[in-house]
């Protein structure tokens, strides 16, 4: 064990194991997670070549092999609970993605969510036995987040009781679905439904794309891999062109919307039910944001504890770079974000399952809020996490650029979340649409419930007394409830400003669409403020559930740092709204510096509580034992370029350059 990191752990003011239990959801869940981890880590079948030293084809081959082995192992061990499956998968894949990921996170959940009972009896056994390996084909070459613009058609032919799936244009070719290029033999295809001469919008269809025995593409199917990407080198993201492909009528997923044998269309109870899988994925992405930031902060903080650099005082030994206030200012807010997003991820998971249960009982009342919240938090957390990973990478200096650090891999594997399952700006505008509707309801006297209930006070006349109080007394920055309140007021004010911007545009005889577009910047700011308030509130609420005083104390510091750092980064909003004055900004800056110092003794312990095994981090810089340099040298020596002392290029190109004098 590196002595520096050993000393860091001795400074902790709380029991790391107890905090790990809180993050896992209880001691029993920690025990079971570690049990599952040991099944993967100690399994010789999961030994692999470092993907960074393999070609793309080799990486894909290794990923498929691992996915197949994982499935066999989970059968052998009887791992069937969805949470345990997710845990097992996250351990075995580490910082990379699995070849069959979309089969688990989109194909199967869509079948569970949208099959009627008869379809469930047919398709779920095929999918669960991997006879049908599937993906989810929604995005097209010409359209992604704008779902209404998708061009793929599904036209019902009552004479044959079939749907005819077709890609009418080049831009309608399905593009990007993971597992589509080479792995899947089925796809759930989102297409515009036409029946009896009318278009009824997007619906989901089960489309066979490869022969189940030979794996050859079926007639009318043109399918393949889209080529190298920024990351995701293990995944065969693919294209799919459909040339009048016929499928049986009952291949349309008909739990809610239906097409009768005569072509009559039966509407679903809610149009948003078709997008249930996307809501599920967006909710999961919030948790993935937390994981990515937790991994990155673990690597950067551990490395900062063992890396010595420069001098604070001339003539004294080089200090740990974690001693520098600037390094703390980079990393501790990221650490606070990791905890905040972890608790928000837990909330989103619980909320999704609760509301899904209500939907299954026929109660759709909370679906619009879940749709809006998952869209906004998906955008908010992924934007923030994407920046935070890069902060961690740069805080590791030159070594952070090496793939041995794992930080470049975490970044390139995570950054697509900002665009897949909904481009983030569009997601914020979807949330804004719900906020504007809620604002209008509140102004009309309707009492709102749920996370938007603060808009009951959105009328400026009702907010005004609170603003006057905030201006006269100032923010009590030692009081977390006071910080939650000012975030709430900021959100309410920005929602109101966005609504007034739209109203002003309409008064100038602009159309509703132009008014919306001309107010889009204000709308995105309002959604961002709403999501920021939600995160601060949920982090603070979580503290009330924690009985252990030392843990509650250190998490309270993190919650304050997260909230105050957010105020500093958005100080213009708070100043313009009259929630802050200049002297308070200086006061907050000073308090942040105090919090950095107060958190310093617990920094390593706080990342240890995430309890990432070295095999999961796959980072030389983030090793638990802190022995960075020896292992970095060992990693470099494994480079394929070092397989020979003299590379063949010397004889072919360099030697002939030599000229005789």
XYZ file of C-alpha atoms in Angstrom:
661
model
C 0.000 0.000 0.000
C 1.295 3.435 -0.911
C 1.990 5.238 2.405
C 0.346 8.471 1.233
C -2.974 6.844 0.504
C -2.739 4.796 3.703
C -2.404 8.022 5.710
C -5.378 9.507 3.878
C -7.591 6.633 4.948
C -6.515 7.047 8.566
C -7.812 10.643 8.553
C -11.435 9.680 7.877
C -13.992 10.932 10.400
C -16.646 8.348 9.501
C -16.937 4.623 8.844
C -16.527 4.046 5.119
C -18.407 0.749 5.265
C -21.531 2.398 6.699
C -21.565 4.991 3.933
C -21.176 2.220 1.351
C -24.295 0.608 2.829
C -26.214 3.879 2.339
C -25.061 4.134 -1.282
C -26.025 0.514 -1.954
C -29.375 0.728 -0.182
C -28.506 -1.319 2.904
C -25.944 -3.816 4.320
C -27.631 -6.805 2.689
C -27.420 -5.186 -0.737
C -23.728 -4.438 -0.180
C -23.119 -8.046 0.813
C -24.959 -9.372 -2.226
C -23.229 -6.912 -4.594
C -19.825 -8.043 -3.362
C -20.859 -11.655 -3.680
C -21.807 -11.046 -7.314
C -18.570 -9.103 -7.867
C -16.523 -12.027 -6.614
C -18.290 -14.347 -9.070
C -17.036 -12.170 -11.920
C -13.638 -11.133 -10.605
C -12.554 -14.637 -9.609
C -13.832 -16.281 -12.810
C -10.972 -17.201 -15.135
C -13.401 -17.265 -18.079
C -13.649 -13.490 -17.853
C -9.944 -12.857 -18.274
C -9.419 -10.657 -21.300
C -6.950 -8.699 -23.346
C -6.833 -4.970 -22.583
C -9.250 -3.570 -25.210
C -6.938 -0.617 -25.778
C -4.394 -2.991 -27.351
C -6.893 -4.657 -29.743
C -8.286 -3.806 -33.182
C -11.966 -2.891 -33.447
C -12.883 -6.307 -34.868
C -11.004 -7.989 -32.010
C -12.744 -5.754 -29.471
C -16.160 -6.638 -30.896
C -15.294 -10.355 -30.937
C -14.107 -10.230 -27.326
C -17.225 -8.316 -26.269
C -19.570 -10.872 -27.904
C -17.663 -13.722 -26.264
C -17.937 -12.037 -22.875
C -21.648 -11.316 -23.328
C -22.315 -14.961 -24.218
C -20.252 -16.154 -21.249
C -22.058 -13.735 -18.963
C -25.442 -15.145 -19.995
C -24.284 -18.725 -19.386
C -22.809 -17.780 -16.014
C -25.959 -15.997 -14.852
C -27.961 -19.103 -15.750
C -25.478 -21.228 -13.818
C -25.622 -18.963 -10.747
C -29.383 -18.412 -10.917
C -29.084 -14.631 -11.178
C -32.525 -13.512 -12.368
C -33.451 -10.425 -10.305
C -33.251 -7.310 -12.576
C -31.137 -5.361 -10.071
C -28.714 -8.270 -9.680
C -28.499 -8.740 -13.450
C -27.656 -5.041 -13.803
C -25.041 -5.357 -11.048
C -23.453 -8.434 -12.645
C -23.347 -6.803 -16.067
C -21.847 -3.539 -14.794
C -19.023 -5.451 -13.125
C -18.149 -7.664 -16.054
C -18.112 -4.847 -18.627
C -16.103 -2.338 -16.561
C -15.691 0.972 -18.396
C -16.762 -0.393 -21.783
C -20.058 -1.445 -23.323
C -21.292 -4.923 -24.027
C -22.167 -6.138 -27.504
C -25.686 -7.234 -26.498
C -26.518 -4.233 -24.322
C -29.658 -3.133 -26.164
C -31.156 -6.619 -25.955
C -31.254 -6.163 -22.172
C -31.992 -2.460 -21.763
C -34.382 -1.811 -24.671
C -35.543 -4.941 -26.519
C -36.662 -6.931 -23.480
C -38.120 -3.958 -21.539
C -40.131 -2.931 -24.608
C -41.533 -6.449 -24.937
C -42.437 -6.441 -21.240
C -43.981 -2.985 -21.514
C -45.860 -3.118 -24.830
C -46.783 -6.779 -25.538
C -50.364 -7.833 -24.910
C -50.771 -11.138 -22.991
C -50.790 -13.289 -26.127
C -47.710 -11.566 -27.548
C -45.926 -11.921 -24.213
C -46.454 -15.683 -24.295
C -44.904 -15.819 -27.762
C -42.049 -13.319 -27.689
C -40.751 -13.250 -24.126
C -39.655 -16.925 -24.097
C -37.842 -16.389 -27.415
C -36.087 -13.265 -26.143
C -35.248 -14.694 -22.717
C -33.784 -17.842 -24.287
C -31.752 -15.714 -26.764
C -33.288 -17.409 -29.772
C -34.435 -13.881 -30.579
C -31.599 -11.433 -29.949
C -32.958 -7.953 -30.376
C -32.275 -4.259 -30.646
C -34.404 -1.098 -30.730
C -34.446 0.684 -34.098
C -35.803 4.174 -33.674
C -33.236 6.767 -34.824
C -32.890 7.312 -38.565
C -30.180 8.807 -40.732
C -32.201 12.013 -41.109
C -34.073 12.176 -37.773
C -33.283 11.334 -34.172
C -34.831 13.176 -31.258
C -37.663 14.628 -33.394
C -39.725 11.456 -33.355
C -42.634 12.864 -35.338
C -40.230 13.369 -38.228
C -39.285 9.686 -38.524
C -40.033 8.445 -42.040
C -40.101 4.630 -41.826
C -43.614 3.436 -42.662
C -45.710 0.453 -41.589
C -48.760 0.116 -43.842
C -51.461 -2.404 -42.946
C -52.691 -4.719 -45.704
C -56.028 -6.239 -44.551
C -56.039 -8.680 -47.495
C -52.992 -10.515 -46.121
C -53.270 -9.425 -42.461
C -49.739 -8.024 -42.708
C -47.879 -4.781 -42.154
C -45.534 -3.647 -44.915
C -42.424 -2.029 -43.414
C -40.574 0.306 -45.739
C -37.719 2.805 -45.787
C -39.011 5.252 -48.426
C -35.959 7.558 -48.501
C -32.225 7.471 -47.798
C -32.826 9.615 -44.712
C -35.324 7.017 -43.402
C -32.652 4.305 -43.042
C -32.446 3.289 -39.385
C -29.071 4.428 -38.054
C -27.187 3.995 -34.754
C -29.007 1.158 -32.903
C -26.488 -0.850 -30.892
C -26.295 -4.547 -31.742
C -27.976 -3.961 -35.103
C -24.868 -4.229 -37.297
C -23.941 -7.880 -36.717
C -25.432 -9.226 -33.469
C -29.233 -9.038 -33.548
C -31.679 -11.173 -35.505
C -34.736 -9.097 -34.498
C -35.409 -5.394 -34.134
C -38.223 -3.456 -32.559
C -38.775 -0.892 -35.300
C -40.501 2.435 -34.646
C -42.511 3.361 -37.744
C -45.359 5.613 -38.851
C -48.504 3.472 -38.832
C -50.786 3.730 -41.874
C -54.153 1.969 -41.981
C -57.339 2.693 -43.923
C -55.527 5.562 -45.638
C -54.705 7.416 -42.399
C -51.433 7.929 -40.528
C -51.657 7.301 -36.781
C -48.107 8.239 -35.810
C -45.289 6.172 -34.401
C -45.856 2.614 -33.226
C -43.567 -0.285 -32.389
C -43.237 -3.418 -34.551
C -41.240 -6.630 -34.079
C -39.305 -7.163 -37.301
C -37.161 -10.255 -38.041
C -33.970 -9.075 -39.750
C -31.798 -12.223 -39.880
C -32.480 -15.920 -40.271
C -32.572 -17.497 -36.814
C -30.379 -20.433 -37.965
C -27.966 -19.021 -40.546
C -27.944 -15.403 -39.288
C -28.092 -14.251 -42.926
C -30.145 -11.063 -43.621
C -33.720 -11.849 -44.657
C -35.259 -10.780 -47.991
C -35.860 -7.023 -48.193
C -33.381 -6.360 -45.371
C -30.161 -4.386 -45.886
C -28.276 -4.296 -42.596
C -24.728 -3.650 -41.424
C -22.306 -1.785 -39.163
C -22.029 2.020 -39.451
C -18.244 2.071 -38.906
C -15.827 3.442 -36.266
C -17.097 6.026 -33.785
C -15.640 8.282 -31.089
C -16.061 5.400 -28.630
C -18.285 2.317 -28.261
C -15.729 0.238 -30.166
C -17.160 -2.993 -28.724
C -20.614 -2.240 -30.083
C -21.844 -2.864 -33.637
C -24.029 0.208 -34.019
C -25.833 -0.452 -37.272
C -27.991 0.625 -40.185
C -31.217 -0.996 -41.392
C -32.943 -0.414 -44.732
C -36.361 -2.026 -45.179
C -37.633 -2.725 -48.676
C -41.377 -3.502 -48.380
C -40.799 -6.118 -45.672
C -43.999 -7.925 -44.679
C -44.671 -8.976 -41.083
C -47.825 -10.502 -39.508
C -50.416 -8.175 -37.992
C -49.691 -9.467 -34.494
C -46.059 -8.315 -34.801
C -47.330 -4.839 -33.939
C -46.977 -4.411 -30.168
C -50.610 -4.098 -29.090
C -50.818 -3.771 -25.326
C -52.269 -0.262 -25.703
C -52.714 0.778 -29.369
C -54.243 -1.842 -31.699
C -55.133 -2.473 -35.333
C -58.127 -4.766 -35.793
C -58.227 -7.335 -38.630
C -60.361 -4.988 -40.746
C -57.783 -2.198 -40.309
C -59.660 -0.224 -37.649
C -57.218 1.662 -35.407
C -57.775 1.648 -31.625
C -56.067 4.531 -29.798
C -53.906 3.974 -26.675
C -55.089 5.594 -23.402
C -52.024 7.899 -23.548
C -49.842 8.740 -26.541
C -46.777 8.770 -24.267
C -47.134 5.040 -23.517
C -45.374 4.276 -26.808
C -42.297 6.018 -25.400
C -42.218 4.042 -22.140
C -38.906 2.375 -23.013
C -37.281 5.762 -23.586
C -38.493 7.004 -20.201
C -36.996 3.872 -18.620
C -33.646 4.428 -20.362
C -33.547 8.122 -19.498
C -34.174 7.262 -15.852
C -31.314 4.755 -16.005
C -29.007 7.316 -17.624
C -29.313 9.522 -14.528
C -27.827 6.648 -12.509
C -25.157 6.120 -15.182
C -24.209 9.805 -14.868
C -23.649 9.257 -11.158
C -21.537 6.169 -11.846
C -19.355 7.918 -14.412
C -18.700 10.877 -12.098
C -18.097 8.569 -9.127
C -15.530 6.545 -11.086
C -13.805 9.651 -12.424
C -13.605 11.363 -9.037
C -12.310 8.153 -7.454
C -9.468 7.971 -9.979
C -8.575 11.662 -9.798
C -8.726 11.984 -5.999
C -6.722 8.814 -5.322
C -4.100 9.877 -7.846
C -4.012 13.385 -6.356
C -3.246 11.817 -2.978
C -0.142 9.965 -4.234
C 1.143 12.434 -6.852
C 3.672 14.934 -5.473
C 4.425 18.064 -7.472
C 6.155 21.468 -7.128
C 6.456 23.337 -3.842
C 4.126 25.289 -1.617
C 7.013 26.470 0.561
C 10.546 26.716 -0.882
C 12.902 24.024 0.334
C 10.204 21.729 1.679
C 9.308 18.355 0.092
C 6.928 18.382 -2.852
C 3.387 18.123 -1.440
C 0.572 15.878 -2.596
C -1.263 17.771 -5.313
C -4.426 17.268 -3.280
C -2.981 19.839 -0.861
C -3.359 22.581 -3.453
C -6.569 24.568 -3.058
C -6.928 24.783 -6.830
C -6.927 20.969 -7.072
C -9.520 20.745 -4.323
C -11.640 23.350 -6.122
C -11.544 21.213 -9.263
C -12.283 17.879 -7.637
C -14.392 18.331 -4.504
C -17.394 19.868 -6.322
C -17.180 16.893 -8.720
C -17.193 14.563 -5.721
C -20.237 16.398 -4.344
C -21.904 16.014 -7.754
C -21.228 12.265 -7.699
C -23.095 11.927 -4.405
C -25.905 14.252 -5.495
C -26.473 12.339 -8.734
C -26.283 8.990 -6.917
C -29.190 9.972 -4.684
C -31.112 11.462 -7.624
C -30.534 8.206 -9.531
C -31.978 6.236 -6.621
C -35.013 8.533 -6.563
C -35.559 8.196 -10.324
C -35.379 4.412 -10.157
C -37.865 4.262 -7.287
C -40.187 6.774 -8.963
C -40.097 4.968 -12.297
C -41.021 1.630 -10.712
C -43.758 3.219 -8.595
C -45.384 5.028 -11.513
C -44.978 1.988 -13.774
C -46.907 0.015 -11.156
C -49.650 2.667 -11.243
C -49.749 2.519 -15.060
C -50.160 -1.250 -14.937
C -53.180 -0.639 -12.700
C -54.602 1.787 -15.272
C -53.523 5.022 -13.540
C -51.722 7.262 -16.068
C -51.966 10.489 -14.062
C -48.257 10.764 -13.188
C -46.888 9.676 -16.573
C -46.564 13.241 -17.969
C -44.512 14.372 -14.963
C -42.302 11.263 -15.149
C -41.761 11.889 -18.868
C -40.809 15.534 -18.240
C -38.627 14.807 -15.214
C -36.729 11.949 -16.863
C -36.084 14.086 -19.965
C -34.837 17.087 -17.983
C -32.712 15.175 -15.487
C -31.240 13.062 -18.287
C -30.041 16.270 -19.956
C -29.008 18.045 -16.753
C -26.976 15.171 -15.318
C -25.285 14.107 -18.563
C -24.205 17.649 -19.447
C -22.783 18.118 -15.967
C -21.193 14.660 -15.821
C -19.612 15.057 -19.247
C -17.844 18.224 -18.110
C -16.931 16.694 -14.753
C -15.186 13.684 -16.310
C -13.029 16.029 -18.354
C -12.224 18.092 -15.239
C -11.033 14.884 -13.567
C -8.946 13.901 -16.592
C -7.220 17.275 -16.794
C -6.664 17.359 -13.038
C -4.461 14.268 -13.479
C -2.064 16.211 -15.695
C -0.311 14.420 -18.552
C -0.993 10.941 -17.184
C -4.728 11.605 -17.427
C -4.273 11.619 -21.212
C -3.011 8.038 -21.143
C -5.652 5.382 -21.577
C -4.036 3.579 -18.649
C -5.805 6.152 -16.464
C -9.208 4.936 -17.817
C -10.411 8.547 -17.872
C -10.305 8.870 -21.696
C -12.322 5.646 -21.953
C -14.871 6.786 -19.368
C -15.262 10.048 -21.292
C -15.675 8.602 -24.786
C -18.022 5.865 -23.582
C -20.154 8.320 -21.581
C -20.318 11.381 -23.812
C -22.873 9.902 -26.282
C -25.454 10.059 -23.485
C -25.711 13.793 -24.257
C -27.203 12.949 -27.640
C -28.674 9.444 -27.513
C -32.146 8.793 -26.109
C -32.869 12.438 -26.876
C -30.487 15.287 -27.695
C -30.103 17.282 -24.509
C -31.335 20.669 -25.690
C -34.478 19.045 -27.070
C -34.905 17.161 -23.789
C -34.744 20.453 -21.883
C -37.377 21.893 -24.212
C -39.616 18.868 -23.577
C -39.337 19.534 -19.853
C -40.030 23.222 -20.535
C -43.253 22.313 -22.340
C -44.458 20.547 -19.188
C -43.331 23.470 -17.017
C -45.205 25.972 -19.193
C -48.351 23.861 -19.038
C -48.005 23.552 -15.246
C -47.396 27.297 -14.926
C -50.572 28.088 -16.875
C -52.534 25.652 -14.688
C -51.204 27.312 -11.531
C -52.096 30.780 -12.856
C -55.597 29.500 -13.573
C -55.959 28.515 -9.922
C -55.366 24.792 -10.281
C -53.424 23.288 -7.362
C -50.342 21.455 -8.594
C -48.861 18.401 -6.914
C -45.563 16.569 -7.181
C -42.185 18.049 -8.023
C -43.732 21.096 -9.779
C -45.874 22.084 -6.794
C -43.577 25.083 -6.231
C -45.218 26.642 -9.310
C -48.302 27.155 -7.187
C -46.299 30.205 -6.059
C -45.112 31.114 -9.560
C -47.421 34.123 -9.806
C -45.023 37.017 -9.193
C -47.407 38.635 -6.718
C -47.171 35.550 -4.544
C -43.411 35.161 -5.010
C -42.777 38.830 -4.248
C -43.083 38.596 -0.416
C -40.555 35.759 -0.394
C -38.194 37.815 -2.554
C -38.512 40.778 -0.212
C -37.718 38.488 2.725
C -34.726 36.989 0.892
C -33.373 40.465 0.072
C -33.805 41.778 3.604
C -32.427 38.820 5.521
C -30.124 37.317 2.905
C -29.389 33.652 2.408
C -28.499 31.667 5.474
C -25.728 29.704 3.791
C -25.293 27.499 6.833
C -28.892 26.322 6.448
C -29.505 23.767 3.702
C -33.234 24.380 3.771
C -32.503 28.037 2.963
C -30.406 26.978 -0.017
C -33.207 24.716 -1.250
C -35.585 27.666 -0.938
C -33.472 30.017 -3.077
C -33.037 27.326 -5.744
C -36.820 26.927 -5.714
C -37.357 30.680 -6.059
C -34.819 30.867 -8.880
C -36.635 28.074 -10.724
C -40.044 29.709 -10.195
C -38.781 33.073 -11.432
C -37.084 31.640 -14.532
C -40.179 29.608 -15.396
C -42.233 32.788 -15.080
C -39.766 34.769 -17.233
C -39.921 32.104 -19.955
C -43.727 32.145 -19.857
C -43.729 35.944 -20.120
C -41.301 35.791 -23.039
C -43.727 33.560 -24.924
C -46.617 35.860 -24.014
C -44.706 38.912 -25.258
C -44.012 37.190 -28.578
C -47.673 36.257 -28.950
C -48.700 39.854 -28.252
C -46.515 40.863 -31.199
C -48.720 38.664 -33.389
C -46.192 35.845 -33.591
C -47.494 32.325 -34.078
C -47.367 29.908 -31.148
C -44.518 28.046 -32.871
C -42.472 31.192 -33.535
C -43.122 32.455 -30.018
C -41.797 29.170 -28.653
C -38.688 29.214 -30.861
C -37.952 32.866 -30.055
C -38.162 32.053 -26.330
C -36.167 28.809 -26.488
C -33.096 30.134 -24.651
C -35.291 31.241 -21.750
C -37.116 27.915 -21.811
C -33.897 25.894 -21.582
C -32.695 28.111 -18.711
C -35.985 27.526 -16.919
C -35.710 23.743 -17.329
C -32.098 23.806 -16.181
C -33.075 25.784 -13.069
C -35.965 23.382 -12.401
C -33.657 20.353 -12.620
C -30.990 22.036 -10.491
C -33.604 22.707 -7.817
C -34.736 19.062 -7.950
C -31.167 17.799 -7.472
C -30.447 20.142 -4.542
C -33.783 19.262 -2.934
C -33.334 15.494 -3.311
C -29.771 15.623 -1.961
C -30.995 17.588 1.061
C -33.989 15.281 1.565
C -31.647 12.288 1.601
C -29.764 13.729 4.582
C -32.929 13.453 6.653
C -32.908 9.679 6.137
C -29.398 9.219 7.562
C -29.098 8.427 11.274
C -25.307 8.089 11.523
C -24.101 11.510 12.764
C -20.527 11.475 11.319
C -21.824 10.395 7.900
C -24.641 12.931 7.962
C -22.084 15.613 8.863
C -19.743 14.895 5.947
C -22.621 14.465 3.476
C -24.045 17.783 4.674
C -20.730 19.395 3.765
C -20.954 17.855 0.299
C -24.564 18.998 -0.106
C -23.617 22.562 0.883
C -20.654 22.530 -1.466
C -22.827 21.269 -4.325
C -25.463 23.952 -3.707
C -23.036 26.850 -3.138
C -20.827 25.893 -6.089
C -23.967 25.842 -8.238
C -24.899 29.331 -7.037
C -21.426 30.653 -7.901
C -21.605 29.132 -11.385
C -25.044 30.670 -11.941
C -24.635 33.808 -9.858
C -26.109 35.987 -12.602
C -29.495 34.292 -12.218
C -29.520 34.775 -8.454
C -28.298 38.386 -8.670
C -30.788 39.406 -11.351
C -33.632 37.804 -9.402
C -32.648 39.754 -6.317
C -31.931 36.571 -4.371
C -28.298 37.600 -3.852
C -26.255 40.752 -3.562
C -22.563 41.311 -4.219
C -21.457 40.889 -0.613
C -23.282 37.562 -0.394
C -21.443 36.313 -3.477
C -18.156 37.082 -1.711
C -19.478 35.366 1.419
C -20.375 32.257 -0.573
C -16.921 32.222 -2.181
C -15.322 32.309 1.259
C -17.619 29.553 2.548
C -16.712 27.324 -0.413
C -13.025 27.679 0.504
C -13.857 26.669 4.081
C -15.757 23.622 2.856
C -12.807 22.531 0.708
C -10.619 22.583 3.804
C -13.232 20.792 5.924
C -13.686 18.041 3.310
C -9.966 17.524 2.691
C -9.402 14.883 5.448
C -12.262 12.737 4.138
C -11.596 13.010 0.407
C -10.122 9.537 -0.118
C -12.565 7.918 2.294
C -15.490 9.457 0.401
C -14.376 7.934 -2.899
C -13.550 4.637 -1.180
C -17.203 4.490 -0.090
C -18.219 4.067 -3.752
C -16.464 0.721 -3.342
C -15.232 0.271 -6.916
C -13.038 -2.785 -7.251
C -9.820 -2.215 -9.230
C -11.115 -4.628 -11.878
C -14.113 -2.330 -12.381
C -12.147 0.909 -12.516
C -9.443 -0.562 -14.789
C -7.338 2.491 -13.963
C -3.647 2.529 -13.151
C -4.021 6.001 -11.608
C -7.058 5.044 -9.518
C -5.677 1.845 -7.953
C -6.841 1.197 -4.395
C -3.267 0.589 -3.218
C -1.987 3.821 -4.793
C 1.008 2.113 -6.435
C 0.680 4.065 -9.644
C 4.095 4.334 -11.271
C 5.177 0.683 -11.196
C 1.927 -0.414 -12.791
C 1.960 2.379 -15.351
C 5.371 1.179 -16.551
C 4.111 -2.412 -16.608
C 1.020 -1.362 -18.610
C 3.095 0.498 -21.184
C 5.380 -2.485 -21.754
C 2.326 -4.526 -22.853
C 1.765 -2.275 -25.854
C 1.786 -4.295 -29.116
C 4.418 -1.888 -30.436
C 6.769 -3.369 -27.825
C 6.319 -6.960 -29.040
C 9.551 -6.585 -31.017
C 12.593 -4.453 -30.266
C 12.748 -3.251 -33.864
C 9.522 -2.519 -35.717
C 9.243 -3.627 -39.335
C 8.825 -0.011 -40.401
C 12.520 0.559 -39.698
C 13.641 -1.752 -42.516
C 10.830 -0.670 -44.859
C 10.909 3.098 -44.506
C 13.527 4.529 -42.161
C 16.619 2.657 -43.246
C 16.182 3.535 -46.964
C 16.164 7.210 -46.005
C 19.834 7.012 -45.146
C 21.984 8.547 -47.850
C 25.647 8.038 -48.414
C 27.771 11.089 -47.756
